[in-house]
PDB file of C-alpha atoms (C1' of nucleotides) in Angstrom:
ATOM      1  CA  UNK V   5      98.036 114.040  89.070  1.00 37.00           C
ATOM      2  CA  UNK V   6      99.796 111.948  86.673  1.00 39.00           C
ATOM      3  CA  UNK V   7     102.726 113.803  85.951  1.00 39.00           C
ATOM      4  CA  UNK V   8     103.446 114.088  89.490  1.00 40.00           C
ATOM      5  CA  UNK V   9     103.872 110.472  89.767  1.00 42.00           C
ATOM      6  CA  UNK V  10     106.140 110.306  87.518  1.00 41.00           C
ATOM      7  CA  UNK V  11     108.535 112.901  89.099  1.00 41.00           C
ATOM      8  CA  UNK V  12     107.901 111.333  92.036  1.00 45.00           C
ATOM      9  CA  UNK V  13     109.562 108.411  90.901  1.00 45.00           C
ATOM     10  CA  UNK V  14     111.946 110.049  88.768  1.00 42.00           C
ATOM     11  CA  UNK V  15     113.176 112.071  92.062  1.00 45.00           C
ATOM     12  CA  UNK V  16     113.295 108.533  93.820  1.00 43.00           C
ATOM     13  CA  UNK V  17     116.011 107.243  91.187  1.00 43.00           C
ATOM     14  CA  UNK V  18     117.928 110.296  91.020  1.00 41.00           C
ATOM     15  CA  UNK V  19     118.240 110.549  94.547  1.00 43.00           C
ATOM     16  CA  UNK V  20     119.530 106.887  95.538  1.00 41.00           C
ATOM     17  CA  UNK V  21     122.684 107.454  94.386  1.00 41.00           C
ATOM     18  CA  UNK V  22     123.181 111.334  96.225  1.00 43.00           C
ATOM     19  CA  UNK V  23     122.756 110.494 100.340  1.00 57.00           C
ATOM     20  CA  UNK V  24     123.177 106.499 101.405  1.00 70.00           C
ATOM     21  CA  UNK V  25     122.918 106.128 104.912  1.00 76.00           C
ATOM     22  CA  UNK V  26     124.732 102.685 106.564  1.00 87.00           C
ATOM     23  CA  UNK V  27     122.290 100.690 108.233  1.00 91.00           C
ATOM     24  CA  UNK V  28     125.783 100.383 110.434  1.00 90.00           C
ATOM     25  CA  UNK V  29     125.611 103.462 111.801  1.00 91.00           C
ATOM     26  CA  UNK V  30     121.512 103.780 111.764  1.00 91.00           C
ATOM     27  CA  UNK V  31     120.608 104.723 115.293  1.00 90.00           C
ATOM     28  CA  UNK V  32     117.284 103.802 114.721  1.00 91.00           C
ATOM     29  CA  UNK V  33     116.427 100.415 116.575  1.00 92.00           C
ATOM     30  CA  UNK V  34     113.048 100.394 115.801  1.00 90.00           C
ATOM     31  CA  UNK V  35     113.901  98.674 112.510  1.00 93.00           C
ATOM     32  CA  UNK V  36     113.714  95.380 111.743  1.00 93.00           C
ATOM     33  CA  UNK V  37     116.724  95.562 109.758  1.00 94.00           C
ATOM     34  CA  UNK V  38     118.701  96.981 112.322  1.00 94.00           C
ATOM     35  CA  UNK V  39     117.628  94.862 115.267  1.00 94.00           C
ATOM     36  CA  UNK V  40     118.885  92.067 113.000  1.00 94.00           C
ATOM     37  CA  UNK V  41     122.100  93.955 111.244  1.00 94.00           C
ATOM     38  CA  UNK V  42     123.992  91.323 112.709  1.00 92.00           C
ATOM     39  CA  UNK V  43     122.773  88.382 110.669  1.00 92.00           C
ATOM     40  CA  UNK V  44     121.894  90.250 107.460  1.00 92.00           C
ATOM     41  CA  UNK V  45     125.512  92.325 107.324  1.00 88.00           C
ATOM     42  CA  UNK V  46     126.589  90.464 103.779  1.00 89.00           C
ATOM     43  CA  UNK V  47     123.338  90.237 102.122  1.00 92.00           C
ATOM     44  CA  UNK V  48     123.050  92.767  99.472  1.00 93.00           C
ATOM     45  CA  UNK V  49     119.697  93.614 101.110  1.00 93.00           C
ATOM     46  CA  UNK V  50     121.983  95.928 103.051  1.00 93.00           C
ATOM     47  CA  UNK V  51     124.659  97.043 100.629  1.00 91.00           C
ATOM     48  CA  UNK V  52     122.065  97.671  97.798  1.00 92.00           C
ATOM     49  CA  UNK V  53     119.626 100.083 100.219  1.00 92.00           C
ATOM     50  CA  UNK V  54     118.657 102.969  98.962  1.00 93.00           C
ATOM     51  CA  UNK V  55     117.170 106.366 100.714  1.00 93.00           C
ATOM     52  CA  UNK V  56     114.845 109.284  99.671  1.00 92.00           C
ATOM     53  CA  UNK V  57     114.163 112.299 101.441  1.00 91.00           C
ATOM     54  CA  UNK V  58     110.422 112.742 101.222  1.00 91.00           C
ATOM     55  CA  UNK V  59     108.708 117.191 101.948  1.00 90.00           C
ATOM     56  CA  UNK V  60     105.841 116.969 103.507  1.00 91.00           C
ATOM     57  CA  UNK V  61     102.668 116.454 101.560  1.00 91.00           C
ATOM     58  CA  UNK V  62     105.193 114.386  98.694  1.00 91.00           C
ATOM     59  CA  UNK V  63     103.258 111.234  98.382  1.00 92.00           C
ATOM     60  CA  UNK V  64     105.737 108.251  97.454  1.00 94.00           C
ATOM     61  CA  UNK V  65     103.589 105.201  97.013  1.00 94.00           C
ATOM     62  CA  UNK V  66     101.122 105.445  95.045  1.00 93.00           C
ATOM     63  CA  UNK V  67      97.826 103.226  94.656  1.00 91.00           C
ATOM     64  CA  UNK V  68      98.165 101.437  91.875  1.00 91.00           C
ATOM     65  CA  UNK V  69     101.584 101.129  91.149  1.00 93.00           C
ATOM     66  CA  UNK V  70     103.540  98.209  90.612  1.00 93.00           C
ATOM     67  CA  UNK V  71     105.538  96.507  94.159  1.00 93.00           C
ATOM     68  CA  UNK V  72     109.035  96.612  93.761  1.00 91.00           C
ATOM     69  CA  UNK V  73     110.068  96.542  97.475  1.00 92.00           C
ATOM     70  CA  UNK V  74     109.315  97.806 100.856  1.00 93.00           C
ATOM     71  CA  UNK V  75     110.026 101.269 102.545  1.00 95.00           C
ATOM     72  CA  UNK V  76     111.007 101.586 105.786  1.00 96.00           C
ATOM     73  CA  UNK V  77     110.876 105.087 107.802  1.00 95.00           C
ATOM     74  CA  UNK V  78     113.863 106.133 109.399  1.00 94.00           C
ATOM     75  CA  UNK V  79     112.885 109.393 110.503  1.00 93.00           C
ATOM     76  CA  UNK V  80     109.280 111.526 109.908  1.00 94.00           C
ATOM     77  CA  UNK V  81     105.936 110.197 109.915  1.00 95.00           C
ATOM     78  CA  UNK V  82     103.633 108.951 106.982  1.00 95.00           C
ATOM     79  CA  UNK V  83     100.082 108.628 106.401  1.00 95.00           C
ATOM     80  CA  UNK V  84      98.917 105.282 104.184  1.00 95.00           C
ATOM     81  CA  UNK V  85      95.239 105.075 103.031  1.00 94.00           C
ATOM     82  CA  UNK V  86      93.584 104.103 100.508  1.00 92.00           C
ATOM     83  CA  UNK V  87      90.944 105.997  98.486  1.00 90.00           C
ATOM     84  CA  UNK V  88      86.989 104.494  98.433  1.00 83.00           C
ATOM     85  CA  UNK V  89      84.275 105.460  96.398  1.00 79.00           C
ATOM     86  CA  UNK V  90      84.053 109.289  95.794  1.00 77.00           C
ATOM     87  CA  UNK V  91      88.028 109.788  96.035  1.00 79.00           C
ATOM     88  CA  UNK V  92      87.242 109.244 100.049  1.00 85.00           C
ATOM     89  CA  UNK V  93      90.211 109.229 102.201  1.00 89.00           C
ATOM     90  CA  UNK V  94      90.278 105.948 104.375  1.00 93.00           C
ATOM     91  CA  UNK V  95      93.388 106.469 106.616  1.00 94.00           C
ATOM     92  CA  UNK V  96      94.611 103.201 107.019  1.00 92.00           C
ATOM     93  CA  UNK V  97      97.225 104.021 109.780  1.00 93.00           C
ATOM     94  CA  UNK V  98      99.502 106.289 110.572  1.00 95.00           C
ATOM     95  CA  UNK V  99     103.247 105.335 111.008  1.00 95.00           C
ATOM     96  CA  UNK V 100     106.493 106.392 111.989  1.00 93.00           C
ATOM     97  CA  UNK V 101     110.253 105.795 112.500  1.00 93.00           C
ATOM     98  CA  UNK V 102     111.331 102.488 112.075  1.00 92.00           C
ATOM     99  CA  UNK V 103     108.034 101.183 110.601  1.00 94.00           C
ATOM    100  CA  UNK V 104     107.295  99.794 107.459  1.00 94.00           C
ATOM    101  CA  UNK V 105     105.235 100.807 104.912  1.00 94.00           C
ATOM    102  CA  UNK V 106     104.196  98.931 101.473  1.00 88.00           C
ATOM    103  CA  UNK V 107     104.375  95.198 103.021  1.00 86.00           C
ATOM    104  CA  UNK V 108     100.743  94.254 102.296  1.00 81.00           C
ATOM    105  CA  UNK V 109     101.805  94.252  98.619  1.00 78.00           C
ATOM    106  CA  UNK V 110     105.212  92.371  99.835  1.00 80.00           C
ATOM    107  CA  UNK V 111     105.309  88.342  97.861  1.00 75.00           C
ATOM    108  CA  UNK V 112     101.765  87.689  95.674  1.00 78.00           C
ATOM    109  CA  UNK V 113     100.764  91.472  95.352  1.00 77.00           C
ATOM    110  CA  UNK V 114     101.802  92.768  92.084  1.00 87.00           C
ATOM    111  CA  UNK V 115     100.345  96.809  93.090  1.00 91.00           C
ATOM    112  CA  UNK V 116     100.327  98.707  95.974  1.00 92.00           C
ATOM    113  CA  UNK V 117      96.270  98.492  97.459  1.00 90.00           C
ATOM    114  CA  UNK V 118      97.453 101.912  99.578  1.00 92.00           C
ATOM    115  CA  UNK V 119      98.832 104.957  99.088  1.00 93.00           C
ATOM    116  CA  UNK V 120     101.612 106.580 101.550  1.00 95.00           C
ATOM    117  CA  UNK V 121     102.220 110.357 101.702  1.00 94.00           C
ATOM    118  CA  UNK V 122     104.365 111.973 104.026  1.00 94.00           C
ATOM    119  CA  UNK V 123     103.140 114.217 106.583  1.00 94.00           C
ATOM    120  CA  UNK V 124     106.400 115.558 107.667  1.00 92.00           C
ATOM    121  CA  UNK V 125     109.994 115.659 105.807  1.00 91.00           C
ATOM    122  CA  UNK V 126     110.723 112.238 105.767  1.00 93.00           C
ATOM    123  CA  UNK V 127     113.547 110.251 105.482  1.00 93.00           C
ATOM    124  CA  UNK V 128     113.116 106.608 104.003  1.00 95.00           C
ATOM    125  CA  UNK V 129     114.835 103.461 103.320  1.00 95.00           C
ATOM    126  CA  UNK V 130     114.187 101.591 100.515  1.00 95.00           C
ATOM    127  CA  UNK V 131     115.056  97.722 100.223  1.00 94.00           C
ATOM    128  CA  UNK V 132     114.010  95.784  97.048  1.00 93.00           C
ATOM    129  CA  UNK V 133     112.120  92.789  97.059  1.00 91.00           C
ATOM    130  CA  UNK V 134     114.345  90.643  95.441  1.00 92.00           C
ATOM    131  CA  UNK V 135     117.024  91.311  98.183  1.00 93.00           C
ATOM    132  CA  UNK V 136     114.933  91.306 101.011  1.00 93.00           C
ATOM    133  CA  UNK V 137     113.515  87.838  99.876  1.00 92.00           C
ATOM    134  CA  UNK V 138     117.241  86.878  99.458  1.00 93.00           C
ATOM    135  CA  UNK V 139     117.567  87.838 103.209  1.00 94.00           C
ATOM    136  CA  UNK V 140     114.493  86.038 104.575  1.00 93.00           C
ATOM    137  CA  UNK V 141     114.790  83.042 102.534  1.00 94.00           C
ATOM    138  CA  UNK V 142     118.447  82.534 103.787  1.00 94.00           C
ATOM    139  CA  UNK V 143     117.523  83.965 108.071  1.00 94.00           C
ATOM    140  CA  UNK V 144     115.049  82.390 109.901  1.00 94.00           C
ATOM    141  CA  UNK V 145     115.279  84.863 112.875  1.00 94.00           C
ATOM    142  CA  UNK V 146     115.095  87.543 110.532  1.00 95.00           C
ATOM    143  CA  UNK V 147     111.918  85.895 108.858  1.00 94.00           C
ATOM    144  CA  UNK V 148     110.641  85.682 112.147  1.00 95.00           C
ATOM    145  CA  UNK V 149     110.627  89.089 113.252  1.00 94.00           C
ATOM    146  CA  UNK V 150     109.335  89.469 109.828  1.00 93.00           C
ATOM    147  CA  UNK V 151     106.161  87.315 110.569  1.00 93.00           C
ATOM    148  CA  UNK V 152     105.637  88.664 113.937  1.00 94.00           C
ATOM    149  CA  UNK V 153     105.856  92.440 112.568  1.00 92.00           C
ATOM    150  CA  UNK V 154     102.630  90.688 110.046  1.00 92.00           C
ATOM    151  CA  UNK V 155     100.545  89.143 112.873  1.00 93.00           C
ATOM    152  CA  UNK V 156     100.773  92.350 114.969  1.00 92.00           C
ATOM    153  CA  UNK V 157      99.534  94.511 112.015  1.00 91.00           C
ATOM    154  CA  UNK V 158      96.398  91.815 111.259  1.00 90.00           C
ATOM    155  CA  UNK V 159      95.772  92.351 114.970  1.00 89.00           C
ATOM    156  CA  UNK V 160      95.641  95.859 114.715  1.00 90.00           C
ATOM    157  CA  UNK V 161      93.755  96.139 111.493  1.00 88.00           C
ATOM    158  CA  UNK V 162      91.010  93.876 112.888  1.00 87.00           C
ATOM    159  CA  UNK V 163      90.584  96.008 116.235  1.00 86.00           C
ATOM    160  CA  UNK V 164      90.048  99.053 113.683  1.00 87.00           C
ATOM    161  CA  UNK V 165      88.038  97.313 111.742  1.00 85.00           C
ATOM    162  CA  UNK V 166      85.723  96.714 114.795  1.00 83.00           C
ATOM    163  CA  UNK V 167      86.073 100.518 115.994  1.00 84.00           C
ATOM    164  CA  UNK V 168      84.811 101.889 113.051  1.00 85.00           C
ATOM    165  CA  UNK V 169      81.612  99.268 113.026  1.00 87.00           C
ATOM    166  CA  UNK V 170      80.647  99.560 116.526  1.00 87.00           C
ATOM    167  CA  UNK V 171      82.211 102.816 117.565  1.00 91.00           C
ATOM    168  CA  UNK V 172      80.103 106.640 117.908  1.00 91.00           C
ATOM    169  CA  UNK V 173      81.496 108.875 115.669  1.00 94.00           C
ATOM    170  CA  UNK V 174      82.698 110.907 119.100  1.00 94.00           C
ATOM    171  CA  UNK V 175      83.983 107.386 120.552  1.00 93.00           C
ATOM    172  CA  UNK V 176      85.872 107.107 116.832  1.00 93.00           C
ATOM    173  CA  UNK V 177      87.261 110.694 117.088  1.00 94.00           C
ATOM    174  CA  UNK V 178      88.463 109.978 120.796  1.00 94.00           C
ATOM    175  CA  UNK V 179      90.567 107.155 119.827  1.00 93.00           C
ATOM    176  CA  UNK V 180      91.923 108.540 117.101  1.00 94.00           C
ATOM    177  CA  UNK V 181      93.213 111.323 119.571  1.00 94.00           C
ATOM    178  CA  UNK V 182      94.214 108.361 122.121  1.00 93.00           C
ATOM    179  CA  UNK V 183      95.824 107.205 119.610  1.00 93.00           C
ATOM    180  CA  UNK V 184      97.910 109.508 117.546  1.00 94.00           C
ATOM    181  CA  UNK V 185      99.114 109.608 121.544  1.00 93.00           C
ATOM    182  CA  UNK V 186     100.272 106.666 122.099  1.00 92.00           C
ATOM    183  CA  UNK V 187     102.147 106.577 119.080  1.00 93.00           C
ATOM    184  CA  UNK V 188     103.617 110.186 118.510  1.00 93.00           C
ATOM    185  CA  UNK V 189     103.318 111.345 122.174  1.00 92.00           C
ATOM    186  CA  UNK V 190     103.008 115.030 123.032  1.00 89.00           C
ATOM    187  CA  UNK V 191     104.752 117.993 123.706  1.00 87.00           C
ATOM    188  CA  UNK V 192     103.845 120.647 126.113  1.00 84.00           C
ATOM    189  CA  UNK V 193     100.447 119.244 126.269  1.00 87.00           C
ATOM    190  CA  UNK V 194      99.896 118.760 122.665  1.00 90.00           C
ATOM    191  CA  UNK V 195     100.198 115.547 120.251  1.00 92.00           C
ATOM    192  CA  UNK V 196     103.554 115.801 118.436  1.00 93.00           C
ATOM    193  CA  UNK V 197     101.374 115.246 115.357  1.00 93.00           C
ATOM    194  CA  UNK V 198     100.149 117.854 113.538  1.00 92.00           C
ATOM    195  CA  UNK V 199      96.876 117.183 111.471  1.00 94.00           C
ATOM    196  CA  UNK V 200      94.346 118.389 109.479  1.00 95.00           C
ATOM    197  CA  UNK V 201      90.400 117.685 110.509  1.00 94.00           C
ATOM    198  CA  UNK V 202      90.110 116.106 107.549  1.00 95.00           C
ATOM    199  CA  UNK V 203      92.656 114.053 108.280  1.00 95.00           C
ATOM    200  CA  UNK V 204      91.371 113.064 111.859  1.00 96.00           C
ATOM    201  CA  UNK V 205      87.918 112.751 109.510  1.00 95.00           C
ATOM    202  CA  UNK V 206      89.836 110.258 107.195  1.00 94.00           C
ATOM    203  CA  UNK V 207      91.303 108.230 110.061  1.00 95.00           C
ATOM    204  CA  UNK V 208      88.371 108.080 112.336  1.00 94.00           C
ATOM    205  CA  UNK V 209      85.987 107.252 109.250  1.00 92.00           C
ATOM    206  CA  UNK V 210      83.726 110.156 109.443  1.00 94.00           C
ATOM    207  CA  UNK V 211      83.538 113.179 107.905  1.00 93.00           C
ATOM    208  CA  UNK V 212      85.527 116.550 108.727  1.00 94.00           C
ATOM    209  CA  UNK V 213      82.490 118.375 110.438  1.00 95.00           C
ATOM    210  CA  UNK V 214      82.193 115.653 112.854  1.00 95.00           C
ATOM    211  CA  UNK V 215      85.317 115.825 113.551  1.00 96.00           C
ATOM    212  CA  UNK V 216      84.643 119.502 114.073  1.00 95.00           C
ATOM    213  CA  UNK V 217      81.815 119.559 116.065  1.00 95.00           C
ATOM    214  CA  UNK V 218      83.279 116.585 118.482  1.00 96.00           C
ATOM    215  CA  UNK V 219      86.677 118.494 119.125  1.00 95.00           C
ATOM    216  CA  UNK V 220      84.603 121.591 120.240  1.00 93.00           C
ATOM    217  CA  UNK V 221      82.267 119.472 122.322  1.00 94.00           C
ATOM    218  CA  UNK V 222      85.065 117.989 123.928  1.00 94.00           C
ATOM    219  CA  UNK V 223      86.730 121.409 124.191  1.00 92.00           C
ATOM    220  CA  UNK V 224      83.572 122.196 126.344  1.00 91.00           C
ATOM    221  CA  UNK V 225      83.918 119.652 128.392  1.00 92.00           C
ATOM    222  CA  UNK V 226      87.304 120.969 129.481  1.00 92.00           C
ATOM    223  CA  UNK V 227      88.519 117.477 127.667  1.00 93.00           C
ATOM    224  CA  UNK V 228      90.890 118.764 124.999  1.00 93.00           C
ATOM    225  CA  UNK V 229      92.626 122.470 124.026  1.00 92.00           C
ATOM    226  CA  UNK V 230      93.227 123.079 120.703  1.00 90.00           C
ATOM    227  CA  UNK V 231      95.277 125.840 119.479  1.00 87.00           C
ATOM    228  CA  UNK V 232      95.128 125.722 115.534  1.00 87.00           C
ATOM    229  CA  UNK V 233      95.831 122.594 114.408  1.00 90.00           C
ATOM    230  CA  UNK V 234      97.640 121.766 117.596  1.00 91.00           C
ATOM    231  CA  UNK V 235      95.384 119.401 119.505  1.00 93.00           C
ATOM    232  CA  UNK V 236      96.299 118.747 123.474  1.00 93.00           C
ATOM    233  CA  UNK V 237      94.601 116.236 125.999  1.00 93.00           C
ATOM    234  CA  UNK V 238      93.410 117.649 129.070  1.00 92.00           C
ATOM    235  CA  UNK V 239      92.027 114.544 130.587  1.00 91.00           C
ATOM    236  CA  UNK V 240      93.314 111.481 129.270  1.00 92.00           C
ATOM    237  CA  UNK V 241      91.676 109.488 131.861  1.00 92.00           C
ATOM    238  CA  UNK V 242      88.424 110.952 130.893  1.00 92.00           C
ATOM    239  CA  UNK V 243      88.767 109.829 127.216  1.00 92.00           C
ATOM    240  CA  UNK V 244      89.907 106.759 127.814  1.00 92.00           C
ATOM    241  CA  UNK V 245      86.773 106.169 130.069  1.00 90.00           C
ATOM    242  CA  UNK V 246      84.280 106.999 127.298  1.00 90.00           C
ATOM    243  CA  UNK V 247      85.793 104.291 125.062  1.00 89.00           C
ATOM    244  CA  UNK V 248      87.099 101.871 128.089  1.00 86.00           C
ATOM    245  CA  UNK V 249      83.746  99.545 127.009  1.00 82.00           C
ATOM    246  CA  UNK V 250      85.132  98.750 123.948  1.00 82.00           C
ATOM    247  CA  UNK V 251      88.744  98.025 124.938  1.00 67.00           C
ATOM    248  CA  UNK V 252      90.210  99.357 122.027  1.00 52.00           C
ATOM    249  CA  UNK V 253      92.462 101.763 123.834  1.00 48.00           C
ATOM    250  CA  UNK V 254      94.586  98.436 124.777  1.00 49.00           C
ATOM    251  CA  UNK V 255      96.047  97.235 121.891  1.00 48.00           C
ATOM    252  CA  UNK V 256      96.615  98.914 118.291  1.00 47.00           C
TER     253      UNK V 256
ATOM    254  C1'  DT F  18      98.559 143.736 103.133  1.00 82.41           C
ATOM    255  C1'  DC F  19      96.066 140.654 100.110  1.00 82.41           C
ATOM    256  C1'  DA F  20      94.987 136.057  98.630  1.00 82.41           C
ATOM    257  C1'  DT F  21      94.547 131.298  99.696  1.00 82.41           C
ATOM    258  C1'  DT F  22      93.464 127.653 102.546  1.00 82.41           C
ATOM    259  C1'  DA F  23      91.534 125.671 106.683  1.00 82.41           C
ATOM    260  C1'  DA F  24      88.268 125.673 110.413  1.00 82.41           C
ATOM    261  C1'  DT F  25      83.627 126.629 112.004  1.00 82.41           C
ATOM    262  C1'  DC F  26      78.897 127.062 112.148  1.00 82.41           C
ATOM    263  C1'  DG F  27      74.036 126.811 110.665  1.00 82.41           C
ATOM    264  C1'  DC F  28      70.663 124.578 108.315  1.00 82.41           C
ATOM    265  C1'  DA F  29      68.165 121.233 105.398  1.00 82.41           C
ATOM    266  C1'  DC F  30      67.642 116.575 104.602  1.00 82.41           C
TER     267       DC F  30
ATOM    268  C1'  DG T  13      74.644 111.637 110.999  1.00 82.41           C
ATOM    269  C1'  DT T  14      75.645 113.797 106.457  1.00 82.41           C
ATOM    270  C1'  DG T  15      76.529 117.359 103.137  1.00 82.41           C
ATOM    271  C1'  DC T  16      76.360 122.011 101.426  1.00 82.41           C
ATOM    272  C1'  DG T  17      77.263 126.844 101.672  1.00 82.41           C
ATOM    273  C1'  DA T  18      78.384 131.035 104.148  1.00 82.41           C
ATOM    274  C1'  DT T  19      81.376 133.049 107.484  1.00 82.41           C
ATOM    275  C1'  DT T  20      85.545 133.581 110.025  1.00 82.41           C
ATOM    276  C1'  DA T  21      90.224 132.501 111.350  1.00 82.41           C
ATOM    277  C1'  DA T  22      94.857 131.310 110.075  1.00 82.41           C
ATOM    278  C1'  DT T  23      98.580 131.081 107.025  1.00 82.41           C
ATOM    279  C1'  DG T  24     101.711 132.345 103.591  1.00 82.41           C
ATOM    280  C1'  DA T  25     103.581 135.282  99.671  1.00 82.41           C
TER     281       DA T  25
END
DNA sequence: TCATTAATCGCAC
DNA sequence: GTGCGATTAATGA
């Protein structure tokens, strides 16, 4: 495991220099950075950016290790958790393009308290923290989309908190399918998302067989289809029904 | 095809 | 609900 880190970080510095992509011509408007190119053009928050490509599986933040700036994701999707007692997997959240991963160690935080690994090739942009505190300190617009982006994540962290307290392990394992749809969507019927049980185990707080024995209750119930790992909602309505009481469905 | 790896299922606690 | 072990399905070389 060690080693690995280490190339992992050793493939991150080789790499900036190979494959810079302008946050001009960045398509992705999901981004904080590019919603606000226009005020942050001249900091070297933007000329200094670096990228990574990221396989699947590579993990490129690592618990532990020390905070030397924030990724962003401009294309792929990423897992971040952070491991309990027993090396247990505690899925934090799941993210995608334009979102941000490593900002809870962002200002006092010397380490990362989460890991990130990518779940699909990944493409990421990497600003330091020096420069981005250049940019904040100096744009109050930008600093407020900043703070914003914070209070929505607190907000959603404190729902989950709640879901996995007062939640059924089935209620857990339904929003976790709810969702991984609302934020990847589906195609043809299934979630664009493709995930292991344990994974669904590690989000929804539970363990894999759970998450085994729910799907194929649910896949009774006419509820779900699952073909491999490929997971597909029948009856969204349904689902959203059996957790409607809580009203967690709403926000996160 | 064979070898791994993941998904299920059954059962005891 | 949880955790282990056996079985079966899926995946990849």
């Amino acid at each position: 495991m060690r080693t690995e880190n280490s190339d992992t970080f050793q493939n991150i510095s080789q790499k900036r220099v190979t494959s810079i992509m302008s946050c001009n011509t960045c398509e992705n408007f999901n981004c904080l950075i590019k919603r606000n190119l226009n005020d942050l053009e001249d900091y070297r928050l933007i000329s200094e950016k670096n990228n990574l490509h990221c396989k699947k599986g590579q993990q490129f933040v690592m618990e532990g290790a020390p905070v030397n700036g924030l990724f962003f994701i401009l294309k792929g999707a990423v897992k971040v958790f952070s491991t309990g007692i027993n090396g247990r997997e505690q899925i934090v959240r799941f993210a995608k393009e334009g979102e941000i991963i490593g900002h809870r160690g962002f200002g006092t935080e010397e380490y990362y308290s989460i890991g990130a690994i990518a779940l699909e090739d990944t493409k990421l942009c990497y600003f330091s923290k020096n420069n981005l505190q250049e940019a904040l300190l100096n744009n109050s617009k930008f600093a407020y989309d900043f703070m914003l982006f914070y209070a929505n994540e607190l907000n959603k962290s404190e729902s989950k908190v709640k879901s996995i307290s007062q939640m059924t392990v089935r209620e857990r394992v339904i929003d976790t399918i709810l969702y991984l749809n609302r934020k990847f969507g589906n195609i043809n019927g299934f979630l664009n998302l493709t995930l292991s049980r344990k994974e669904y185990a590690d989000y929804a707080g539970t363990a894999e067989e759970q998450v085994i024995r729910v799907f194929s209750a649910l896949k009774k119930e006419k509820l779900i289809t699952a073909k491999g790992k490929k997971i597909g909602i029948t009856n969204i309505q349904l689902l959203k029904n059996e957790i409607s009481e809580h009203n967690f469905y709403l926000d996160s």
